[in-house]
Backbone as a printed PyTorch tensor [residue, N CA C, xyz], in Angstrom:
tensor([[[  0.8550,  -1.1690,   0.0000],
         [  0.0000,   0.0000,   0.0000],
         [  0.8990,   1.2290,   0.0000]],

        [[  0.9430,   2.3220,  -0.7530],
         [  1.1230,   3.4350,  -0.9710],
         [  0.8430,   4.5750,  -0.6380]],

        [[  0.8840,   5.2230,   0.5220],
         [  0.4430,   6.6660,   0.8270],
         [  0.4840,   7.9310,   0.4520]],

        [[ -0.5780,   8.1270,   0.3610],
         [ -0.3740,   9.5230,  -0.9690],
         [ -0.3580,  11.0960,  -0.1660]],

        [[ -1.1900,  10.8800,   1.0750],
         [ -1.1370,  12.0700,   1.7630],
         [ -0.9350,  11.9330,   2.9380]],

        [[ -0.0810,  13.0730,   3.4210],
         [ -0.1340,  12.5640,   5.0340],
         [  0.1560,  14.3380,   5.2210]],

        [[ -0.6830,  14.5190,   6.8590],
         [ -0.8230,  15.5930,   7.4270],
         [ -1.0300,  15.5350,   9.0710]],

        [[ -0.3730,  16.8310,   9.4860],
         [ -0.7050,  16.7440,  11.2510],
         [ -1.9180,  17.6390,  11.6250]],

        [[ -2.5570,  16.8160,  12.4660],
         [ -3.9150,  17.6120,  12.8940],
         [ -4.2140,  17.7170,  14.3840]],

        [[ -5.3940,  18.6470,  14.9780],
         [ -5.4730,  18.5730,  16.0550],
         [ -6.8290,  18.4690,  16.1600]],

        [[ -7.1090,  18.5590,  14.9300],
         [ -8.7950,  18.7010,  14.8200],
         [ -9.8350,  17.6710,  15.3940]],

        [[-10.3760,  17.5740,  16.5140],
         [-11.0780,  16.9230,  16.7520],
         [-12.0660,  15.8590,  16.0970]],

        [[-12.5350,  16.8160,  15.5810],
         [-14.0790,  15.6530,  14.4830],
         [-13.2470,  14.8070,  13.8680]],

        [[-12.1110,  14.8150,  13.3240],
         [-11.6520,  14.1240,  12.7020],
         [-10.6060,  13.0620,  12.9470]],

        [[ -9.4490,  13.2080,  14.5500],
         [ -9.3970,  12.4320,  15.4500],
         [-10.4160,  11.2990,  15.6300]],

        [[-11.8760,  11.9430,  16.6000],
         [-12.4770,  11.5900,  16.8560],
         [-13.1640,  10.0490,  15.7740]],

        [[-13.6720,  10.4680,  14.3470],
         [-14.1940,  10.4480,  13.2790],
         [-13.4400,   8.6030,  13.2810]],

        [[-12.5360,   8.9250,  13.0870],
         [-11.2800,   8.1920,  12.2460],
         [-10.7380,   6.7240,  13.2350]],

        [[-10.5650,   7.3480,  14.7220],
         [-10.8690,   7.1520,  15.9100],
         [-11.8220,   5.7430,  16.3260]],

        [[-13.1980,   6.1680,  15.8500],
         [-14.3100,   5.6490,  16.4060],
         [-14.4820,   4.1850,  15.8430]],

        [[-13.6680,   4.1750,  14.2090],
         [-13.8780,   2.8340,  13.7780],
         [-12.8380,   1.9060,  14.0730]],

        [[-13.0390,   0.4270,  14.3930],
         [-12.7110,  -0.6110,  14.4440],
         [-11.5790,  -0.9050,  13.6050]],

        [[-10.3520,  -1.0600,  13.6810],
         [ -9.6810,  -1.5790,  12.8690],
         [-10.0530,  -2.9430,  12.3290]],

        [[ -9.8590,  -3.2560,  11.2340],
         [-10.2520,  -4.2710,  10.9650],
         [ -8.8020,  -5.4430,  10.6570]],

        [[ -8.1810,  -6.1710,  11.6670],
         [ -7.2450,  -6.9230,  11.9400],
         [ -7.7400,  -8.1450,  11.7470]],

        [[ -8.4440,  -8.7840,  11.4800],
         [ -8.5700, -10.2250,  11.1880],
         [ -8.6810, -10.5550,   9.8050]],

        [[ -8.9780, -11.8510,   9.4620],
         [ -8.9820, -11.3890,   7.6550],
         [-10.3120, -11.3620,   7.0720]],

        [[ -9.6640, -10.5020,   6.1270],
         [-11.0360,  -9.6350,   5.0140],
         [-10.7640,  -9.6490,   3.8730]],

        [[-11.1330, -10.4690,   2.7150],
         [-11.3420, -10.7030,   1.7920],
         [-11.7370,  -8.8180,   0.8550]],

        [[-12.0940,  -8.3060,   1.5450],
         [-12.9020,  -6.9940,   0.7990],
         [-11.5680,  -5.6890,   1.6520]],

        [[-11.2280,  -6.3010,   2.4720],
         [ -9.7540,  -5.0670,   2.7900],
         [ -8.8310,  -5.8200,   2.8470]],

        [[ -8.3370,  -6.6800,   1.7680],
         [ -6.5100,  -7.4690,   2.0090],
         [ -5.3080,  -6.8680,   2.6710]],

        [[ -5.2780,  -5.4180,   2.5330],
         [ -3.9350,  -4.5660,   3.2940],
         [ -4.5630,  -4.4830,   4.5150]],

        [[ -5.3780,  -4.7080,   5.1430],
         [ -6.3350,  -4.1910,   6.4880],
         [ -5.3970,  -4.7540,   7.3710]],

        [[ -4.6040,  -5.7360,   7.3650],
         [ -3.7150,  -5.9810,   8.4510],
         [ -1.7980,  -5.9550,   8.2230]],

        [[ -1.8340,  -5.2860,   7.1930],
         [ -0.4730,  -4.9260,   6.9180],
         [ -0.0670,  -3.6200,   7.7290]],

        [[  1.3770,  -4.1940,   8.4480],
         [  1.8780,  -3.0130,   9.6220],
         [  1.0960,  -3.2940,  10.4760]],

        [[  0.0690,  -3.9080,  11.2280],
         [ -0.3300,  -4.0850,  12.8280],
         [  0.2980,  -5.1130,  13.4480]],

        [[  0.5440,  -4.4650,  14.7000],
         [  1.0470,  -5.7710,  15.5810],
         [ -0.0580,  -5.8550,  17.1430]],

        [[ -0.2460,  -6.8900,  17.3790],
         [ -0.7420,  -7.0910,  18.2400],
         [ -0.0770,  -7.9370,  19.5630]],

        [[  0.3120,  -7.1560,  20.5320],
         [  1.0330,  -8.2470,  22.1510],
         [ -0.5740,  -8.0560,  23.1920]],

        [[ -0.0230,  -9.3630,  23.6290],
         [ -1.0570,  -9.5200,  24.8320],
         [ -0.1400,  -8.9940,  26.2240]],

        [[ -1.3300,  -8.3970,  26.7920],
         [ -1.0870,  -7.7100,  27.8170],
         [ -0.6570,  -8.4020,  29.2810]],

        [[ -0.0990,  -7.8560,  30.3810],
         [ -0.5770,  -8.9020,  31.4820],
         [ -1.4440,  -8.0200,  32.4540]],

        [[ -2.0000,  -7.0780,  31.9730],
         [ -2.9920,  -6.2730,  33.1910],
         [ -4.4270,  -6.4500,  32.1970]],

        [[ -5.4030,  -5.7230,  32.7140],
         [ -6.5400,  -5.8470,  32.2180],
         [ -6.7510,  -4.6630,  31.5030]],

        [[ -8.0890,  -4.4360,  30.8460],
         [ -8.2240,  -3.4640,  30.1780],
         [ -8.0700,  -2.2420,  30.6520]],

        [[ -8.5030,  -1.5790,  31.6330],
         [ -8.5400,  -0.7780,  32.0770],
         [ -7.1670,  -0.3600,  32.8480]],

        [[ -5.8820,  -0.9270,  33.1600],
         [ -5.0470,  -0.8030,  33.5350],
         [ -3.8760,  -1.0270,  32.8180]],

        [[ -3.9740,  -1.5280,  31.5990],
         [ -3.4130,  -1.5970,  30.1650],
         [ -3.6960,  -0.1690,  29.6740]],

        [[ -4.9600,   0.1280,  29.3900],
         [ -5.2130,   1.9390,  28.9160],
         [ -4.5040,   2.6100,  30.4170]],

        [[ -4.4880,   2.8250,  31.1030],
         [ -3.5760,   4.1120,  31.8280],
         [ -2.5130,   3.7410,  32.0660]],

        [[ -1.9400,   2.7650,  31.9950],
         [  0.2110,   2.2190,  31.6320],
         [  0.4750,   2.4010,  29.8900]],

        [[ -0.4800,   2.5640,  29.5450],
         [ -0.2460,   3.0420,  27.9160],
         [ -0.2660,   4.5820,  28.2510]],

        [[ -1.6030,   5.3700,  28.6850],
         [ -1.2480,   6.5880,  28.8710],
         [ -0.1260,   6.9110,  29.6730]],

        [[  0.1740,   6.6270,  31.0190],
         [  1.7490,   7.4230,  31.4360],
         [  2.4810,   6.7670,  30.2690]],

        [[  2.5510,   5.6780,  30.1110],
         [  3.8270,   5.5640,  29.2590],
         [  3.9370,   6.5060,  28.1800]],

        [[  3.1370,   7.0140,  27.5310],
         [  3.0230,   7.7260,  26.7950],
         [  3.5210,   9.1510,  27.1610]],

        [[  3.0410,   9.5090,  27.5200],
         [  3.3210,  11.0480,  28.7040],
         [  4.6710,  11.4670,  29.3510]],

        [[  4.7020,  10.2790,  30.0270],
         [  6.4680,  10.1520,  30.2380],
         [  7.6860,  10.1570,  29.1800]],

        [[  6.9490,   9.9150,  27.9160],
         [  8.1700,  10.1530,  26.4140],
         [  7.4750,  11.2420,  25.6930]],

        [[  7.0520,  12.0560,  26.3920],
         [  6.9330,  13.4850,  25.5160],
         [  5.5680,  13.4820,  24.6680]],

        [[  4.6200,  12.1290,  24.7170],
         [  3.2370,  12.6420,  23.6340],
         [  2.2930,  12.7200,  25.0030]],

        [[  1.2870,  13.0440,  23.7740],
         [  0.2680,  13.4510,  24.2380],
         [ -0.7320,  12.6020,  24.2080]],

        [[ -1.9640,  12.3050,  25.0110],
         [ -3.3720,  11.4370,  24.3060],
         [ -4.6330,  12.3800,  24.4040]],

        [[ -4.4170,  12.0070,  22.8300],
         [ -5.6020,  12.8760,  22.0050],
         [ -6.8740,  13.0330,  22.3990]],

        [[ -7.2940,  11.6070,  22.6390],
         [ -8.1920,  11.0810,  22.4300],
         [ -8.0940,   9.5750,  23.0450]],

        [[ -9.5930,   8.8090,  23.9080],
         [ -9.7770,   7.8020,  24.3820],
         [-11.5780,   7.3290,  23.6970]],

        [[-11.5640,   6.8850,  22.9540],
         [-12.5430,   6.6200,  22.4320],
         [-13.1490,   4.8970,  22.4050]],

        [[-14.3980,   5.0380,  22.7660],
         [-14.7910,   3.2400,  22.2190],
         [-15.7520,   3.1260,  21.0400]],

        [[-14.7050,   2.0320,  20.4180],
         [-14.7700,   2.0430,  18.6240],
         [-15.9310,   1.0720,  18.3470]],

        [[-16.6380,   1.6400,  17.4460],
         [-18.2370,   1.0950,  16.5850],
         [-17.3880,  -0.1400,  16.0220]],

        [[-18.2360,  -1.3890,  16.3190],
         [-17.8060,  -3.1840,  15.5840],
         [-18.3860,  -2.0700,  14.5890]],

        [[-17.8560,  -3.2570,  13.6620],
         [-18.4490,  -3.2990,  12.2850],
         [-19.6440,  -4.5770,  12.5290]],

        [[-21.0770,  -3.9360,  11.4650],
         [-22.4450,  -4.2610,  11.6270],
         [-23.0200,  -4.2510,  13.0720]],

        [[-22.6400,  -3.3210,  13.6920],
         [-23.5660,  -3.0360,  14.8590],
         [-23.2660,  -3.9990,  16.5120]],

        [[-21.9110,  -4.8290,  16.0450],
         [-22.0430,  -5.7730,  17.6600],
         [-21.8230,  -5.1780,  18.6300]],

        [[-22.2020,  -6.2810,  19.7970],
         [-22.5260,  -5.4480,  20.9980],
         [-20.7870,  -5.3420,  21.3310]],

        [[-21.4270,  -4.6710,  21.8510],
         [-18.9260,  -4.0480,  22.5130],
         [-19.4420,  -4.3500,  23.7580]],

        [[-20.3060,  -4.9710,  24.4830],
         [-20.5940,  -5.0590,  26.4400],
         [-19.7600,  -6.8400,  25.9450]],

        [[-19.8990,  -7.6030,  24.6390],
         [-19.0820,  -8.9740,  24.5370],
         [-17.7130,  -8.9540,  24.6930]],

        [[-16.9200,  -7.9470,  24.3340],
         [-15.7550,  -7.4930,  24.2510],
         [-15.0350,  -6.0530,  23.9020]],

        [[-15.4970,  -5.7430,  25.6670],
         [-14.9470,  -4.7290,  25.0200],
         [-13.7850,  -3.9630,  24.4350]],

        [[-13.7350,  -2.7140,  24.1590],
         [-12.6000,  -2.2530,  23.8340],
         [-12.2950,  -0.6130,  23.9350]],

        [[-10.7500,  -0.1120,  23.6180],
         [-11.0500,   1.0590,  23.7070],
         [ -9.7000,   1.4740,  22.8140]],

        [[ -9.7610,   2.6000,  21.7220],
         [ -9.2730,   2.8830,  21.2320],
         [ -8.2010,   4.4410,  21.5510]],

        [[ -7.0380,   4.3800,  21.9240],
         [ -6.0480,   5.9790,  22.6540],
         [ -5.5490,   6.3380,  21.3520]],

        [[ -6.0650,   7.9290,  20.5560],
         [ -4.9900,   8.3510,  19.7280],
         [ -4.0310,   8.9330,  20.1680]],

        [[ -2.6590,   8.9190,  20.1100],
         [ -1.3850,   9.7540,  20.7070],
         [ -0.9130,  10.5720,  19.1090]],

        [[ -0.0730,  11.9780,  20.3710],
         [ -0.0590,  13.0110,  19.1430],
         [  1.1260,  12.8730,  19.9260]],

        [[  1.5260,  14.6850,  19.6910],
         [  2.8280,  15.0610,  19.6420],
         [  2.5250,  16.1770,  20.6030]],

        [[  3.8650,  16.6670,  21.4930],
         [  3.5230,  17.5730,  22.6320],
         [  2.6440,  18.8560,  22.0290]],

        [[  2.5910,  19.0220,  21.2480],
         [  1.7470,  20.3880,  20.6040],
         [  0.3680,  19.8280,  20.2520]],

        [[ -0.1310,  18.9070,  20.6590],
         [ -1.2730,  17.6480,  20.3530],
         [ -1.6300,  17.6050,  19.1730]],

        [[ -0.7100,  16.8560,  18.6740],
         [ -1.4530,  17.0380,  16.9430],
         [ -0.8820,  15.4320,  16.6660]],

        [[ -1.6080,  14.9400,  15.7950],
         [ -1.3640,  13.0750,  15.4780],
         [ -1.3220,  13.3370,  14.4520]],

        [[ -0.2690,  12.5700,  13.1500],
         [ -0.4310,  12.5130,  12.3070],
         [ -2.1060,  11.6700,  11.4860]],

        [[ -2.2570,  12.2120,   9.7680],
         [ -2.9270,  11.2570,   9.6810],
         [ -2.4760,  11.0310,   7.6300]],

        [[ -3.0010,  10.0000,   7.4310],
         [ -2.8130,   9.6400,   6.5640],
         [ -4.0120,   8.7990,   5.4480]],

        [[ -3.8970,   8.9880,   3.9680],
         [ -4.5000,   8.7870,   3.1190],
         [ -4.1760,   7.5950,   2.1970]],

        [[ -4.3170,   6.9420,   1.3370],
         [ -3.8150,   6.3420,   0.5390],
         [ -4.5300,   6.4960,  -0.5880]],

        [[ -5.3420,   7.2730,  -0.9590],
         [ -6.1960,   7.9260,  -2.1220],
         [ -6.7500,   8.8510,  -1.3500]],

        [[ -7.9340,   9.3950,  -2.4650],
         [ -8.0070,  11.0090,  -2.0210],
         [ -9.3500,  10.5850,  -1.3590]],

        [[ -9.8460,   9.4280,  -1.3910],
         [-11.3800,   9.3820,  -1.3250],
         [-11.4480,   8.0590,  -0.3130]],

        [[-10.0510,   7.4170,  -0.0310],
         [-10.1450,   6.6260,   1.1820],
         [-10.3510,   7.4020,   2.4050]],

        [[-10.7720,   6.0560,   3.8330],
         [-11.2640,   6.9600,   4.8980],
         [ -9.4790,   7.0040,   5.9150]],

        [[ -9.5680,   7.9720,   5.9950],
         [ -8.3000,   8.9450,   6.7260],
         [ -8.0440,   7.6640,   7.8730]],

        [[ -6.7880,   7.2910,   8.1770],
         [ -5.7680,   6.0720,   8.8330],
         [ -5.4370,   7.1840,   9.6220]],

        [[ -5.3080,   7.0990,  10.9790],
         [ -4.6070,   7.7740,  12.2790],
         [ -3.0700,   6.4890,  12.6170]],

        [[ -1.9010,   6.3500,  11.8430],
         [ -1.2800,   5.6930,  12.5200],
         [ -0.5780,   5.8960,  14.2600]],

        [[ -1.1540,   6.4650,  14.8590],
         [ -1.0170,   6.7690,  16.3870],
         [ -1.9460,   6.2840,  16.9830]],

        [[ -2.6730,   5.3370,  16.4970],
         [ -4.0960,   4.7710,  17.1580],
         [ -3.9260,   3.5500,  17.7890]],

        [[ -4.0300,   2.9330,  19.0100],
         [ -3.6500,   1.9650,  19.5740],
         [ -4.9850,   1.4800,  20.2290]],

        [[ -5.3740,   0.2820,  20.0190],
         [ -6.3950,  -0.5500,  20.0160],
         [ -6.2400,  -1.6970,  21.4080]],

        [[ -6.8750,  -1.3090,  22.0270],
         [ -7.0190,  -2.2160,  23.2120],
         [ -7.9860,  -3.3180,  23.2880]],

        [[ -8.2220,  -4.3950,  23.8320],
         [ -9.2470,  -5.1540,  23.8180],
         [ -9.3490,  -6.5880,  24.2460]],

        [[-10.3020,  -6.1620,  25.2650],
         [-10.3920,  -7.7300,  26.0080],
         [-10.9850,  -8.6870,  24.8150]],

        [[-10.5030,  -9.9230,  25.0460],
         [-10.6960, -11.3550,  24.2590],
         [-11.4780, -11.9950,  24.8110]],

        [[-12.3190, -12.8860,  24.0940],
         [-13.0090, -13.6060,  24.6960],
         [-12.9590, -14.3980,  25.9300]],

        [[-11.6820, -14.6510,  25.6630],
         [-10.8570, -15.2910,  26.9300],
         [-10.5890, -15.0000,  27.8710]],

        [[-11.1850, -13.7240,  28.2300],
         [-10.1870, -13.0160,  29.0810],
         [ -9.2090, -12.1530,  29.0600]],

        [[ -8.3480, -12.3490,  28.0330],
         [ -7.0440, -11.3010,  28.1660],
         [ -7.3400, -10.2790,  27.4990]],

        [[ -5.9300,  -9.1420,  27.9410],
         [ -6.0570,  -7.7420,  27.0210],
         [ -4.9480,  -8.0210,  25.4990]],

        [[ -5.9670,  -7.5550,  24.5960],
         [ -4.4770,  -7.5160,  23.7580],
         [ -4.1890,  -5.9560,  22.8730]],

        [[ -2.9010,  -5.7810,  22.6420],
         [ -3.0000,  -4.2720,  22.7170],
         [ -2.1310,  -3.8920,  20.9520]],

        [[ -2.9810,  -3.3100,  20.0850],
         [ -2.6650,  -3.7700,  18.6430],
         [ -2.2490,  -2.2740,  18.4330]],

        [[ -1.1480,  -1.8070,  17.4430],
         [ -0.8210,  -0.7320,  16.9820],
         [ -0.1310,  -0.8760,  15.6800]],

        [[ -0.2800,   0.1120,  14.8220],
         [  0.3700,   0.1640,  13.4180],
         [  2.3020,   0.4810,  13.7380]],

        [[  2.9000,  -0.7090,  12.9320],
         [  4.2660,  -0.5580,  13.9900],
         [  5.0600,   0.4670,  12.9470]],

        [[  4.3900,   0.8460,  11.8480],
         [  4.7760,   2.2910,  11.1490],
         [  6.0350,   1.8720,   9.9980]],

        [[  6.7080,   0.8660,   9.9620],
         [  6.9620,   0.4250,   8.9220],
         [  7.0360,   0.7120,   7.7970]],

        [[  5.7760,   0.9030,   7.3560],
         [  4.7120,   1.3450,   6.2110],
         [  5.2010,   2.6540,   5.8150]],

        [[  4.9090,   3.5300,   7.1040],
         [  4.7670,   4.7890,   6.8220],
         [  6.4930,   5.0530,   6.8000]],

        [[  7.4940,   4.6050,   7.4220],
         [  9.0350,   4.9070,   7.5540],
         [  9.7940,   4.9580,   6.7940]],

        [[  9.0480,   4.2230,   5.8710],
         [  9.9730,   3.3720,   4.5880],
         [  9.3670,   4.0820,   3.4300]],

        [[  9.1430,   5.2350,   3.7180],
         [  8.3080,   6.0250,   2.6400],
         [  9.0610,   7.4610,   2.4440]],

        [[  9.7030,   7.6590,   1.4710],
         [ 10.8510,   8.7510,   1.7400],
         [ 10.4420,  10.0700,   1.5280]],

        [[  8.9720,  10.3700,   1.2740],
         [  8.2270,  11.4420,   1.4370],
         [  7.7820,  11.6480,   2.6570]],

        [[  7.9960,  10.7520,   3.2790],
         [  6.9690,  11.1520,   4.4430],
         [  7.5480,  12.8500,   5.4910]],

        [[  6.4410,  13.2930,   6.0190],
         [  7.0840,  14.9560,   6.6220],
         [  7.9640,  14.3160,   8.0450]],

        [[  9.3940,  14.9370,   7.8840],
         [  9.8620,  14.9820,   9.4450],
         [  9.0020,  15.0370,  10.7580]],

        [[  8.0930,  15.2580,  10.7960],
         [  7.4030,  15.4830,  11.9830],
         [  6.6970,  13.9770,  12.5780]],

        [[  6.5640,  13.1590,  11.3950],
         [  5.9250,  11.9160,  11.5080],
         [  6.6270,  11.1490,  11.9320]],

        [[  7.9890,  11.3530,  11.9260],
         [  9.3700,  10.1340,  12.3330],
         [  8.8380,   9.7850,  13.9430]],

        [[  9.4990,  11.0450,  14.5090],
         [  9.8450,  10.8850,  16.0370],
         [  8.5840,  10.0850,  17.0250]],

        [[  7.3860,  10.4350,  16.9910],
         [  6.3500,   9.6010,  17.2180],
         [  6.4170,   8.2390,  16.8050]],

        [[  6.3330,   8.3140,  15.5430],
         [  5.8960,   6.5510,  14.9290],
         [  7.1920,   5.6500,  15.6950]],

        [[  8.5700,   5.8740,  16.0210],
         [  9.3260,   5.6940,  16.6670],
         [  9.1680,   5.1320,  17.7250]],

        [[  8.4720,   6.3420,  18.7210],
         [  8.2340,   5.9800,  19.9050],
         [  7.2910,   5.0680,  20.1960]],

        [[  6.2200,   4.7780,  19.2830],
         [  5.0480,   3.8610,  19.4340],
         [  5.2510,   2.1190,  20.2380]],

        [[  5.9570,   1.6420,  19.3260],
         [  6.3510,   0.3370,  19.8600],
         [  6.9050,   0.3550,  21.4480]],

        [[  7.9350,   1.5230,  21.6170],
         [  8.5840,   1.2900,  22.9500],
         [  7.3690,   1.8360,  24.3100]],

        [[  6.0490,   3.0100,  23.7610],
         [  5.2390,   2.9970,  24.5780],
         [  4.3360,   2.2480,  24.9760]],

        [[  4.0440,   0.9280,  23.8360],
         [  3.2990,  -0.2400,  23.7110],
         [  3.5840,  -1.3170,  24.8010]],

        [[  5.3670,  -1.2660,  24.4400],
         [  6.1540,  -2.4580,  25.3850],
         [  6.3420,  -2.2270,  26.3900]],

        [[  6.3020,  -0.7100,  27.2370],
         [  6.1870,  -0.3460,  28.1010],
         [  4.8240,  -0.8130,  29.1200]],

        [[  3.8520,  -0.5270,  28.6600],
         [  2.8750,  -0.7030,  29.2740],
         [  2.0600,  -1.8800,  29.2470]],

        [[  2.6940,  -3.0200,  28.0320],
         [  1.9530,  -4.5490,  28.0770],
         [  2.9420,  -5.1780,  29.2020]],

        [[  4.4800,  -4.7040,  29.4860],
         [  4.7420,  -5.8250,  30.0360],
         [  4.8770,  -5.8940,  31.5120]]])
């Protein structure tokens, strides 16, 4: 996959917007790249204590959280089965990158980190490990230093 636009925002609706949907990490026949660049570790705390060791961890390396949102399943399931909760992280001036891959796809927040209890019980805690976006020699300086930090605020707070 190819990214055609990328920009820093602080804008809410569109955080929010972008935010609210479900990544779609399992497989999908109708989105094949939908799980290219995510990684997913299981946690050893629970949901709720997985989201605030993600936030200090976060905080303590200079970002910010944007945003704590709980993300719409796709076709309407109940989220009381599993739930979840989605943290966008920005940059100390609170702004998250975001990104396009056509002009008319729906806007990718790679700072979006996906939490979520399993059926089983556990937390598992999924983020875009930026790859994608690194290895892209357009991409704006401003996008480095974050996407960077992502993994080590992840590993911070799953283990």
């Amino acid at each position: 996959m190819r990214l055609k636009r990328y920009w820093m925002t602080g804008c809410m609706a569109l955080v929010l917007m972008a935010a609210g949907r479900l990544p779609e990490l399992r497989d999908s026949e109708d989105v094949p790249d939908s799980k290219v660049g995510w990684v997913t570790l299981t946690s050893r705390h629970n949901l709720d204590d997985t989201v605030t060791k993600l936030m200090q961890a976060a905080r303590s390396r200079g970002m910010s959280v944007l945003a704590k949102v709980s993300p719409q399943r796709p076709g309407g399931q109940d989220m009381s089965k599993a739930p979840a909760l989605v943290l966008v992280l920005g940059d100390t001036d609170g702004h998250t990158p975001v990104v396009q891959d056509t002009s008319n796809a729906n806007p990718h927040l790679p700072m979006k980190v996906l939490v979520e209890t399993q059926r089983d019980g556990s937390t598992t805690v999924s983020f875009h490990d930026g790859a994608t976006l690194l290895s892209d020699a357009n991409i704006p300086s401003e996008f480095i230093g974050g996407m960077k930090q992502l993994p080590r605020v992840v590993g911070a707070a799953v283990g």
